[in-house]
Short mmCIF file of C-alpha atoms and ligand atoms in Angstrom, two decimals:
data_model
loop_
_atom_site.label_atom_id
_atom_site.label_comp_id
_atom_site.label_asym_id
_atom_site.label_seq_id
_atom_site.Cartn_x
_atom_site.Cartn_y
_atom_site.Cartn_z
CA UNK A 948 -86.81 201.07 -112.21
CA UNK A 949 -89.37 199.26 -110.11
CA UNK A 950 -88.44 198.94 -106.48
CA UNK A 951 -91.62 197.16 -105.40
CA UNK A 952 -91.36 193.56 -104.40
CA UNK A 953 -93.55 190.96 -106.02
CA UNK A 954 -93.85 187.25 -105.42
CA UNK A 955 -91.74 184.95 -107.53
CA UNK A 956 -93.53 182.52 -109.78
CA UNK A 957 -96.10 183.14 -112.49
CA UNK A 958 -95.96 186.93 -112.13
CA UNK A 959 -92.52 186.90 -113.65
CA UNK A 960 -94.15 186.03 -116.93
CA UNK A 961 -95.87 189.44 -117.06
CA UNK A 962 -92.59 191.30 -116.91
CA UNK A 963 -91.30 189.51 -119.97
CA UNK A 964 -93.47 191.58 -122.29
CA UNK A 965 -92.80 191.32 -126.01
CA UNK A 966 -90.58 194.06 -127.34
CA UNK A 967 -88.65 194.81 -124.16
CA UNK A 968 -85.54 193.65 -125.93
CA UNK A 969 -84.21 194.59 -129.35
CA UNK A 970 -84.12 192.25 -132.29
CA UNK A 971 -80.95 190.18 -132.75
CA UNK A 972 -78.19 191.76 -134.80
CA UNK A 973 -78.11 190.58 -138.40
CA UNK A 974 -74.79 188.84 -137.76
CA UNK A 975 -74.10 187.71 -134.20
CA UNK A 976 -70.41 187.30 -135.03
CA UNK A 977 -70.02 190.94 -136.04
CA UNK A 978 -68.32 193.27 -133.57
CA UNK A 979 -69.86 196.71 -133.36
CA UNK A 980 -66.91 199.07 -133.05
CA UNK A 981 -69.01 201.45 -130.97
CA UNK A 982 -69.01 199.09 -128.00
CA UNK A 983 -65.68 197.29 -128.38
CA UNK A 984 -62.20 198.57 -127.62
CA UNK A 985 -60.41 199.83 -130.70
CA UNK A 986 -57.93 197.01 -131.31
CA UNK A 987 -60.57 194.30 -130.97
CA UNK A 988 -60.99 192.06 -134.04
CA UNK A 989 -61.54 188.39 -134.89
CA UNK A 990 -58.68 186.17 -136.03
CA UNK A 991 -58.77 183.56 -138.78
CA UNK A 992 -60.13 180.97 -136.32
CA UNK A 993 -62.97 183.30 -135.33
CA UNK A 994 -61.60 184.05 -131.86
CA UNK A 995 -61.79 187.63 -130.67
CA UNK A 996 -58.43 189.33 -130.35
CA UNK A 997 -57.38 192.44 -128.47
CA UNK A 998 -54.01 194.09 -129.06
CA UNK A 999 -53.39 191.17 -131.42
CA UNK A 1000 -53.86 188.43 -128.80
CA UNK A 1001 -56.69 185.89 -128.98
CA UNK A 1002 -59.00 185.63 -125.98
CA UNK A 1003 -58.54 181.87 -126.01
CA UNK A 1004 -54.86 182.44 -125.22
CA UNK A 1005 -55.64 185.18 -122.71
CA UNK A 1006 -58.10 182.91 -120.90
CA UNK A 1007 -55.48 180.17 -120.68
CA UNK A 1008 -52.86 182.49 -119.34
CA UNK A 1009 -54.92 184.70 -117.00
CA UNK A 1010 -58.05 182.68 -116.31
CA UNK A 1011 -61.64 183.90 -116.23
CA UNK A 1012 -63.44 185.99 -115.28
CA UNK A 1013 -61.02 188.77 -116.11
CA UNK A 1014 -61.11 192.31 -117.42
CA UNK A 1015 -58.93 192.96 -120.47
CA UNK A 1016 -58.03 196.58 -121.05
CA UNK A 1017 -56.80 197.89 -124.40
CA UNK A 1018 -53.94 200.15 -123.37
CA UNK A 1019 -53.45 201.84 -126.74
CA UNK A 1020 -57.17 202.63 -126.87
CA UNK A 1021 -57.00 204.10 -123.35
CA UNK A 1022 -54.03 206.27 -124.30
CA UNK A 1023 -55.66 207.33 -127.58
CA UNK A 1024 -58.81 208.41 -125.74
CA UNK A 1025 -56.73 210.43 -123.27
CA UNK A 1026 -55.04 212.19 -126.16
CA UNK A 1027 -58.35 212.75 -127.95
CA UNK A 1028 -59.76 214.49 -124.85
CA UNK A 1029 -56.61 216.53 -124.26
CA UNK A 1030 -56.41 217.57 -127.95
CA UNK A 1031 -60.12 218.37 -128.13
CA UNK A 1032 -59.94 220.74 -125.15
CA UNK A 1033 -56.54 222.16 -126.10
CA UNK A 1034 -53.96 224.00 -124.03
CA UNK A 1035 -56.43 226.51 -122.58
CA UNK A 1036 -58.46 223.88 -120.75
CA UNK A 1037 -57.73 220.96 -118.43
CA UNK A 1038 -58.91 217.38 -118.57
CA UNK A 1039 -59.08 215.54 -115.25
CA UNK A 1040 -59.63 211.80 -115.57
CA UNK A 1041 -62.14 210.70 -112.89
CA UNK A 1042 -60.26 207.96 -111.07
CA UNK A 1043 -63.41 206.47 -109.54
CA UNK A 1044 -64.22 204.92 -112.93
CA UNK A 1045 -61.09 202.75 -112.65
CA UNK A 1046 -57.77 203.52 -111.05
CA UNK A 1047 -54.53 201.62 -110.75
CA UNK A 1048 -50.90 202.63 -110.70
CA UNK A 1049 -50.45 201.70 -114.37
CA UNK A 1050 -53.42 203.90 -115.26
CA UNK A 1051 -51.91 206.78 -113.30
CA UNK A 1052 -48.68 206.42 -115.25
CA UNK A 1053 -50.52 206.40 -118.58
CA UNK A 1054 -52.42 209.54 -117.54
CA UNK A 1055 -49.24 211.26 -116.45
CA UNK A 1056 -47.53 210.39 -119.73
CA UNK A 1057 -50.50 211.47 -121.85
CA UNK A 1058 -50.73 214.84 -120.10
CA UNK A 1059 -53.99 214.38 -118.22
CA UNK A 1060 -54.81 215.48 -114.69
CA UNK A 1061 -56.59 213.32 -112.15
CA UNK A 1062 -59.71 213.66 -110.03
CA UNK A 1063 -59.57 211.58 -106.85
CA UNK A 1064 -62.30 211.27 -104.26
CA UNK A 1065 -60.76 209.33 -101.41
CA UNK A 1066 -57.56 208.83 -99.48
CA UNK A 1067 -57.11 205.50 -101.29
CA UNK A 1068 -57.30 207.07 -104.72
CA UNK A 1069 -54.94 209.84 -103.58
CA UNK A 1070 -52.42 207.28 -102.34
CA UNK A 1071 -52.57 205.37 -105.62
CA UNK A 1072 -52.06 208.57 -107.61
CA UNK A 1073 -49.12 209.83 -105.55
CA UNK A 1074 -47.49 206.42 -105.32
CA UNK A 1075 -47.50 206.11 -109.11
CA UNK A 1076 -45.93 209.53 -109.51
CA UNK A 1077 -48.81 211.79 -110.52
CA UNK A 1078 -47.57 215.30 -109.66
CA UNK A 1079 -49.71 216.55 -106.76
CA UNK A 1080 -50.48 219.83 -108.49
CA UNK A 1081 -52.27 217.86 -111.23
CA UNK A 1082 -54.64 216.25 -108.71
CA UNK A 1083 -58.13 217.50 -107.77
CA UNK A 1084 -59.56 216.19 -104.52
CA UNK A 1085 -63.31 215.60 -104.40
CA UNK A 1086 -65.90 214.15 -102.07
CA UNK A 1087 -68.93 215.19 -100.04
CA UNK A 1088 -67.45 214.03 -96.76
CA UNK A 1089 -63.69 214.17 -96.90
CA UNK A 1090 -62.31 213.21 -93.53
CA UNK A 1091 -60.01 215.52 -91.63
CA UNK A 1092 -57.22 212.99 -92.20
CA UNK A 1093 -57.85 213.03 -95.95
CA UNK A 1094 -57.87 216.82 -96.07
CA UNK A 1095 -54.63 216.90 -94.07
CA UNK A 1096 -52.98 214.52 -96.52
CA UNK A 1097 -54.28 216.31 -99.60
CA UNK A 1098 -53.05 219.67 -98.36
CA UNK A 1099 -49.79 218.22 -97.09
CA UNK A 1100 -49.14 216.61 -100.47
CA UNK A 1101 -49.90 219.88 -102.24
CA UNK A 1102 -52.86 218.86 -104.42
CA UNK A 1103 -53.72 221.35 -107.13
CA UNK A 1104 -57.26 221.86 -105.95
CA UNK A 1105 -59.78 220.72 -103.41
CA UNK A 1106 -63.40 220.87 -104.48
CA UNK A 1107 -65.44 222.09 -101.53
CA UNK A 1108 -68.80 220.48 -101.07
CA UNK A 1109 -70.44 222.12 -98.02
CA UNK A 1110 -70.29 225.13 -95.73
CA UNK A 1111 -68.70 223.02 -93.03
CA UNK A 1112 -66.04 221.87 -95.43
CA UNK A 1113 -65.21 225.44 -96.45
CA UNK A 1114 -64.38 226.18 -92.81
CA UNK A 1115 -62.65 222.84 -92.26
CA UNK A 1116 -60.33 223.08 -95.27
CA UNK A 1117 -59.53 226.73 -94.54
CA UNK A 1118 -58.61 225.86 -90.98
CA UNK A 1119 -56.40 222.91 -91.91
CA UNK A 1120 -54.67 224.86 -94.69
CA UNK A 1121 -53.92 227.67 -92.31
CA UNK A 1122 -52.48 225.22 -89.83
CA UNK A 1123 -50.19 223.98 -92.59
CA UNK A 1124 -49.26 227.58 -93.34
CA UNK A 1125 -50.73 227.19 -96.82
CA UNK A 1126 -53.28 228.85 -99.01
CA UNK A 1127 -55.11 225.96 -100.65
CA UNK A 1128 -56.50 226.40 -104.16
CA UNK A 1129 -60.17 225.43 -104.05
CA UNK A 1130 -63.30 225.32 -106.15
CA UNK A 1131 -66.84 225.32 -104.79
CA UNK A 1132 -69.13 222.60 -106.06
CA UNK A 1133 -72.58 223.94 -106.81
CA UNK A 1134 -75.79 222.13 -107.66
CA UNK A 1135 -77.29 223.91 -110.57
CA UNK A 1136 -80.79 222.44 -110.37
CA UNK A 1137 -80.57 220.45 -113.60
CA UNK A 1138 -82.50 217.19 -113.86
CA UNK A 1139 -80.12 215.04 -115.88
CA UNK A 1140 -81.80 212.34 -117.94
CA UNK A 1141 -80.10 209.41 -116.36
CA UNK A 1142 -80.72 206.93 -113.58
CA UNK A 1143 -81.70 208.63 -110.30
CA UNK A 1144 -78.72 207.18 -108.46
CA UNK A 1145 -76.22 208.73 -110.86
CA UNK A 1146 -77.87 212.12 -111.34
CA UNK A 1147 -76.21 214.73 -109.15
CA UNK A 1148 -77.33 218.25 -109.96
CA UNK A 1149 -80.94 218.28 -108.83
CA UNK A 1150 -81.40 219.79 -105.40
CA UNK A 1151 -82.59 216.83 -103.33
CA UNK A 1152 -79.29 214.93 -103.02
CA UNK A 1153 -76.12 215.01 -101.01
CA UNK A 1154 -73.60 216.76 -103.27
CA UNK A 1155 -72.64 220.39 -103.50
CA UNK A 1156 -74.16 223.70 -102.48
CA UNK A 1157 -77.34 224.87 -104.19
CA UNK A 1158 -77.31 227.89 -106.46
CA UNK A 1159 -80.87 228.41 -105.31
CA UNK A 1160 -81.63 230.88 -102.49
CA UNK A 1161 -78.24 232.51 -102.80
CA UNK A 1162 -76.53 229.62 -101.01
CA UNK A 1163 -73.69 229.25 -103.51
CA UNK A 1164 -73.19 233.03 -103.48
CA UNK A 1165 -72.92 232.86 -99.69
CA UNK A 1166 -70.38 230.03 -99.98
CA UNK A 1167 -68.28 232.16 -102.32
CA UNK A 1168 -68.52 235.09 -99.91
CA UNK A 1169 -67.21 232.97 -97.05
CA UNK A 1170 -64.46 231.33 -99.11
CA UNK A 1171 -63.20 234.71 -100.28
CA UNK A 1172 -62.78 235.93 -96.72
CA UNK A 1173 -60.78 232.96 -95.41
CA UNK A 1174 -56.99 233.25 -95.43
CA UNK A 1175 -56.41 229.51 -95.88
CA UNK A 1176 -58.28 229.43 -99.20
CA UNK A 1177 -57.57 230.67 -102.68
CA UNK A 1178 -60.91 230.39 -104.47
CA UNK A 1179 -60.11 229.63 -108.12
CA UNK A 1180 -63.53 228.75 -109.44
CA UNK A 1181 -66.87 227.00 -109.46
CA UNK A 1182 -67.51 223.33 -110.07
CA UNK A 1183 -70.61 221.55 -111.34
CA UNK A 1184 -71.19 217.89 -112.15
CA UNK A 1185 -74.67 217.05 -113.34
CA UNK A 1186 -74.63 213.25 -113.41
CA UNK A 1187 -73.41 210.30 -115.41
CA UNK A 1188 -74.06 208.46 -118.67
CA UNK A 1189 -75.54 211.59 -120.26
CA UNK A 1190 -75.86 211.97 -124.03
CA UNK A 1191 -77.82 215.17 -124.29
CA UNK A 1192 -75.71 218.33 -124.11
CA UNK A 1193 -78.72 220.41 -122.98
CA UNK A 1194 -78.04 219.71 -119.29
CA UNK A 1195 -74.44 220.90 -119.65
CA UNK A 1196 -75.67 223.98 -121.43
CA UNK A 1197 -78.00 224.94 -118.58
CA UNK A 1198 -75.33 224.12 -116.05
CA UNK A 1199 -72.67 226.23 -117.82
CA UNK A 1200 -75.09 229.12 -118.13
CA UNK A 1201 -75.96 229.06 -114.43
CA UNK A 1202 -72.33 228.76 -113.36
CA UNK A 1203 -71.40 231.74 -115.54
CA UNK A 1204 -74.28 233.71 -114.00
CA UNK A 1205 -72.78 233.01 -110.60
CA UNK A 1206 -69.37 234.23 -111.83
CA UNK A 1207 -71.05 237.46 -112.95
CA UNK A 1208 -72.73 237.86 -109.55
CA UNK A 1209 -69.40 237.29 -107.83
CA UNK A 1210 -67.77 239.92 -110.02
CA UNK A 1211 -70.57 242.39 -109.31
CA UNK A 1212 -70.51 241.79 -105.57
CA UNK A 1213 -66.80 241.32 -104.86
CA UNK A 1214 -65.04 242.78 -107.89
CA UNK A 1215 -63.36 239.39 -108.42
CA UNK A 1216 -63.45 237.41 -111.67
CA UNK A 1217 -62.96 233.78 -110.72
CA UNK A 1218 -60.58 232.34 -113.31
CA UNK A 1219 -61.85 228.74 -113.67
CA UNK A 1220 -64.96 226.66 -114.08
CA UNK A 1221 -65.22 222.90 -114.00
CA UNK A 1222 -68.17 221.27 -115.73
CA UNK A 1223 -67.58 217.80 -114.31
CA UNK A 1224 -67.80 214.51 -116.14
CA UNK A 1225 -70.72 212.31 -117.02
CA UNK A 1226 -70.48 211.93 -120.78
CA UNK A 1227 -72.20 208.78 -121.95
CA UNK A 1228 -70.67 205.84 -123.79
CA UNK A 1229 -72.15 203.08 -125.94
CA UNK A 1230 -73.00 199.98 -123.93
CA UNK A 1231 -75.12 198.62 -126.76
CA UNK A 1232 -75.41 199.41 -130.45
CA UNK A 1233 -78.38 201.62 -129.67
CA UNK A 1234 -76.31 204.21 -127.79
CA UNK A 1235 -74.83 207.13 -129.72
CA UNK A 1236 -72.14 208.91 -127.75
CA UNK A 1237 -70.57 212.22 -128.75
CA UNK A 1238 -66.91 212.50 -129.69
CA UNK A 1239 -64.63 214.54 -127.40
CA UNK A 1240 -64.12 217.27 -130.02
CA UNK A 1241 -67.91 217.77 -130.34
CA UNK A 1242 -68.23 217.95 -126.56
CA UNK A 1243 -65.31 220.37 -126.24
CA UNK A 1244 -66.73 222.62 -128.93
CA UNK A 1245 -70.24 222.58 -127.47
CA UNK A 1246 -68.99 223.41 -123.97
CA UNK A 1247 -66.53 226.09 -124.97
CA UNK A 1248 -69.11 227.74 -127.29
CA UNK A 1249 -71.65 227.91 -124.47
CA UNK A 1250 -69.18 229.30 -121.95
CA UNK A 1251 -67.74 231.84 -124.41
CA UNK A 1252 -71.21 233.01 -125.43
CA UNK A 1253 -72.44 233.34 -121.87
CA UNK A 1254 -69.30 235.16 -120.78
CA UNK A 1255 -69.55 237.61 -123.66
CA UNK A 1256 -73.16 238.32 -122.71
CA UNK A 1257 -72.12 238.90 -119.09
CA UNK A 1258 -68.99 240.85 -120.13
CA UNK A 1259 -66.76 238.44 -118.25
CA UNK A 1260 -63.33 237.19 -119.24
CA UNK A 1261 -63.79 233.59 -120.42
CA UNK A 1262 -62.62 231.37 -117.57
CA UNK A 1263 -60.36 228.37 -118.04
CA UNK A 1264 -62.61 225.32 -118.44
CA UNK A 1265 -61.94 221.90 -116.97
CA UNK A 1266 -63.83 218.63 -117.35
CA UNK A 1267 -63.68 215.29 -115.57
CA UNK A 1268 -64.51 212.39 -117.86
CA UNK A 1269 -64.10 208.95 -116.30
CA UNK A 1270 -66.39 206.52 -118.09
CA UNK A 1271 -65.88 208.18 -121.49
CA UNK A 1272 -62.15 207.43 -121.31
CA UNK A 1273 -61.89 204.02 -119.69
CA UNK A 1274 -65.37 202.55 -120.24
CA UNK A 1275 -65.06 201.47 -123.85
CA UNK A 1276 -61.45 200.28 -123.49
CA UNK A 1277 -62.13 197.06 -121.59
CA UNK A 1278 -64.30 193.97 -121.75
CA UNK A 1279 -64.98 191.23 -119.24
CA UNK A 1280 -64.21 187.70 -120.35
CA UNK A 1281 -66.27 184.90 -118.83
CA UNK A 1282 -66.48 181.17 -119.30
CA UNK A 1283 -69.93 179.74 -119.82
CA UNK A 1284 -70.79 177.21 -117.11
CA UNK A 1285 -74.45 176.25 -117.30
CA UNK A 1286 -76.90 176.85 -120.13
CA UNK A 1287 -80.48 176.51 -118.92
CA UNK A 1288 -83.32 176.93 -121.45
CA UNK A 1289 -86.62 177.98 -119.86
CA UNK A 1290 -89.36 176.95 -122.23
CA UNK A 1291 -91.28 179.92 -123.63
CA UNK A 1292 -89.15 182.42 -121.72
CA UNK A 1293 -85.47 182.56 -122.45
CA UNK A 1294 -82.20 180.74 -121.88
CA UNK A 1295 -80.21 181.50 -118.76
CA UNK A 1296 -76.48 181.47 -119.41
CA UNK A 1297 -74.50 181.24 -116.18
CA UNK A 1298 -70.95 182.53 -116.15
CA UNK A 1299 -68.10 182.25 -113.67
CA UNK A 1300 -68.49 185.85 -112.39
CA UNK A 1301 -71.54 188.04 -111.92
CA UNK A 1302 -72.70 190.91 -109.76
CA UNK A 1303 -69.40 190.84 -107.88
CA UNK A 1304 -67.54 191.98 -111.01
CA UNK A 1305 -70.36 194.03 -112.56
CA UNK A 1306 -72.91 195.44 -110.13
CA UNK A 1307 -74.20 198.00 -112.63
CA UNK A 1308 -76.97 195.87 -114.10
CA UNK A 1309 -78.41 195.08 -110.67
CA UNK A 1310 -77.86 198.57 -109.29
CA UNK A 1311 -78.88 200.81 -112.18
CA UNK A 1312 -80.73 198.50 -114.52
CA UNK A 1313 -77.78 199.09 -116.86
CA UNK A 1314 -77.84 197.58 -120.33
CA UNK A 1315 -74.92 195.65 -121.74
CA UNK A 1316 -74.25 193.63 -124.83
CA UNK A 1317 -72.48 190.29 -125.05
CA UNK A 1318 -70.81 188.15 -127.71
CA UNK A 1319 -69.52 184.63 -128.13
CA UNK A 1320 -65.79 185.26 -128.49
CA UNK A 1321 -63.90 181.96 -128.43
CA UNK A 1322 -65.31 181.07 -131.87
CA UNK A 1323 -67.83 182.20 -134.42
CA UNK A 1324 -71.10 180.39 -134.95
CA UNK A 1325 -73.73 180.18 -137.67
CA UNK A 1326 -76.41 178.89 -135.30
CA UNK A 1327 -79.70 180.73 -134.93
CA UNK A 1328 -79.91 183.53 -132.36
CA UNK A 1329 -81.39 182.62 -128.99
CA UNK A 1330 -82.68 185.08 -126.42
CA UNK A 1331 -80.51 184.88 -123.32
CA UNK A 1332 -80.03 186.41 -119.94
CA UNK A 1333 -76.43 186.25 -118.80
CA UNK A 1334 -76.31 185.64 -115.07
CA UNK A 1335 -73.58 185.13 -112.52
CA UNK A 1336 -72.87 182.49 -109.92
CA UNK A 1337 -74.05 184.42 -106.87
CA UNK A 1338 -76.83 183.34 -104.55
CA UNK A 1339 -79.26 185.96 -105.70
CA UNK A 1340 -81.73 186.08 -108.58
CA UNK A 1341 -80.87 189.74 -109.23
CA UNK A 1342 -77.36 188.57 -110.12
CA UNK A 1343 -77.73 189.56 -113.76
CA UNK A 1344 -74.88 190.69 -115.98
CA UNK A 1345 -76.75 191.16 -119.25
CA UNK A 1346 -80.51 191.34 -119.00
CA UNK A 1347 -81.55 190.71 -122.58
CA UNK A 1348 -79.29 189.70 -125.41
CA UNK A 1349 -78.95 187.21 -128.22
CA UNK A 1350 -76.27 184.56 -128.44
CA UNK A 1351 -75.96 181.68 -130.91
CA UNK A 1352 -78.21 178.73 -130.03
CA UNK A 1353 -75.29 176.29 -130.05
CA UNK A 1354 -73.68 178.06 -127.05
CA UNK A 1355 -72.23 175.43 -124.75
CA UNK A 1356 -70.39 175.09 -121.45
CA UNK A 1357 -66.73 175.99 -121.92
CA UNK A 1358 -67.41 178.68 -124.53
CA UNK A 1359 -65.98 182.10 -123.76
CA UNK A 1360 -68.28 185.07 -123.90
CA UNK A 1361 -67.34 188.71 -123.41
CA UNK A 1362 -69.24 191.75 -122.22
CA UNK A 1363 -67.85 194.93 -123.80
CA UNK A 1364 -67.65 198.43 -122.30
CA UNK A 1365 -66.88 197.26 -118.77
CA UNK A 1366 -63.84 199.47 -118.22
CA UNK A 1367 -65.69 201.95 -116.01
CA UNK A 1368 -67.31 201.25 -112.63
CA UNK A 1369 -66.99 197.47 -112.88
CA UNK A 1370 -63.63 196.60 -111.31
CA UNK A 1371 -63.84 199.79 -109.25
CA UNK A 1372 -67.21 198.69 -107.81
CA UNK A 1373 -66.38 194.99 -107.60
CA UNK A 1374 -67.12 193.19 -104.35
CA UNK A 1375 -66.32 189.99 -102.53
CA UNK A 1376 -69.96 188.97 -102.24
CA UNK A 1377 -70.17 185.23 -101.54
CA UNK A 1378 -66.41 185.43 -101.04
CA UNK A 1379 -65.93 185.83 -104.75
CA UNK A 1380 -62.37 186.64 -105.73
CA UNK A 1381 -62.22 189.93 -107.56
CA UNK A 1382 -60.95 189.42 -111.12
CA UNK A 1383 -57.68 190.78 -112.44
CA UNK A 1384 -57.28 193.64 -114.87
CA UNK A 1385 -54.95 192.73 -117.70
CA UNK A 1386 -53.60 195.45 -119.96
CA UNK A 1387 -53.02 194.39 -123.54
CA UNK A 1388 -50.94 196.34 -126.01
CA UNK A 1389 -49.16 195.46 -129.25
CA UNK A 1390 -49.15 191.72 -128.73
CA UNK A 1391 -48.24 191.88 -125.05
CA UNK A 1392 -50.48 191.30 -122.06
CA UNK A 1393 -49.63 192.16 -118.48
CA UNK A 1394 -51.55 192.06 -115.24
CA UNK A 1395 -52.00 195.54 -113.79
CA UNK A 1396 -54.30 194.49 -110.95
CA UNK A 1397 -53.89 190.88 -109.96
CA UNK A 1398 -56.67 188.43 -109.25
CA UNK A 1399 -57.64 188.17 -105.61
CA UNK A 1400 -56.78 184.87 -104.00
CA UNK A 1401 -58.26 182.86 -101.18
CA UNK A 1402 -55.18 183.82 -99.17
CA UNK A 1403 -56.21 187.46 -99.61
CA UNK A 1404 -59.61 186.62 -98.15
CA UNK A 1405 -58.13 184.78 -95.21
CA UNK A 1406 -55.55 187.51 -94.59
CA UNK A 1407 -58.32 190.05 -93.96
CA UNK A 1408 -60.23 187.60 -91.79
CA UNK A 1409 -58.12 187.72 -88.67
CA UNK A 1410 -59.93 184.85 -87.05
N1 LLP B 1515 -66.62 214.29 -111.61
C1 LLP B 1515 -67.35 214.11 -110.51
C2 LLP B 1515 -67.40 215.16 -109.50
C3 LLP B 1515 -68.06 212.92 -110.33
O1 LLP B 1515 -68.79 212.76 -109.23
C4 LLP B 1515 -68.00 211.92 -111.32
C5 LLP B 1515 -68.74 210.67 -111.15
C6 LLP B 1515 -67.22 212.14 -112.45
C7 LLP B 1515 -66.55 213.34 -112.57
C8 LLP B 1515 -67.06 211.13 -113.53
O2 LLP B 1515 -68.24 210.77 -114.16
P1 LLP B 1515 -68.17 209.87 -115.48
O3 LLP B 1515 -67.58 210.72 -116.57
O4 LLP B 1515 -67.33 208.69 -115.21
O5 LLP B 1515 -69.59 209.50 -115.72
N2 LLP B 1515 -71.12 204.23 -110.43
C9 LLP B 1515 -71.91 204.95 -111.41
C10 LLP B 1515 -71.32 206.27 -111.74
C11 LLP B 1515 -71.12 207.15 -110.54
C12 LLP B 1515 -70.36 208.38 -110.92
C13 LLP B 1515 -70.05 209.22 -109.75
N3 LLP B 1515 -69.35 210.40 -110.09
C14 LLP B 1515 -72.06 204.09 -112.66
O6 LLP B 1515 -71.56 202.97 -112.66
O7 LLP B 1515 -72.69 204.49 -113.63
#
């Protein structure tokens, strides 16, 4: 992604090179099941439905913009992950992708565990009844107050991210008279093929302790000597939106090597390894994500093979998918406001949300797809850029897409695969009101996170 500034005006024309966008789909009314939640369909009038309810009705009842989340799809994906990994492994849903109390209850009911990375996520999890022992607490700079609360609540594991944190957590646990179960997060030196800002296992970044130069081995040594800690394993997370299993393979191999070193040096076989999350989903028809059972098989084969070679007992594996569970289950519904054709360039379609409800396009150059959903249309495809209503030209929701040329103000359009990192990264920029999340299931829709109101804004602004 280019970070250099250039003057506005004619130069923009150069960046619109031919071929930087794909050709329009053969049928713009078709819904590619790869990118849409599972119960999405079109009704006899051509309106998109989710859980059996038409978006036209949903827009009337809940307004736009809004995120609609397919609850049965979410639950089915939880079960698919849990079944794929089986009883000898653990699946931790990464709450940062999207967390609410309803989500916590679904996870609890479907047998998943939860990865939290802040006091706020921990509060949400505990308040909604997630048993503390099923919670993993993450973060590169957990505050003392957060560590106190996590230990006090009895979380199942804390993932230690630095030498200072090893000492800090040990000290606090001891003060609580506890022995806290912990993992050490290592950076395995893998360059994940993803955007720089969401790659996390190369060495020049803030997370974890490097395997290189014996640093991780030293961290293990220290953790094993501290009374407040029970070291249960090693953790690695290589990045996000990854399709290629090669990075996980290298990571698993290096983590197992560390387990072998630990056994050789301390006579201890650490019982667990966590390979993190980061599995990619389809944002457009061009993406080809793996199914949970393929991922589970690939990971467990690698770990088993490496352990056999090192003559280690195979550790219990855990994974932390966030996006792969919630991402595909939701779409954002917008109303079209202004349609502005720019001769020879493209048509700008402005919607009633924008970078405040989906920052991913601006932040990571993320690609999304979009469809006209309040009706079908036989009009010709037109090249569009879907933009928001914020005072910023980088306020882009969908960079390049095709919509029918008869698109008009008042039409509803939807951007699929917005379940992960959209509401959870939403902002109040320009005093936008963050949209609600509405769960839809079997013909019923209910708000699980309500729309922000102007009163909410004024309540925070104490004058
Ligand atoms: N485990 C750990 C330790 C993580 O740091 C993350 C994501 C996950 C699991 C879940 O990754 P997932 O399966 O959801 O990819 N805001 C960015 C993603 C940042 C992810 C940070 N950590 C985005 O919108 O793409």
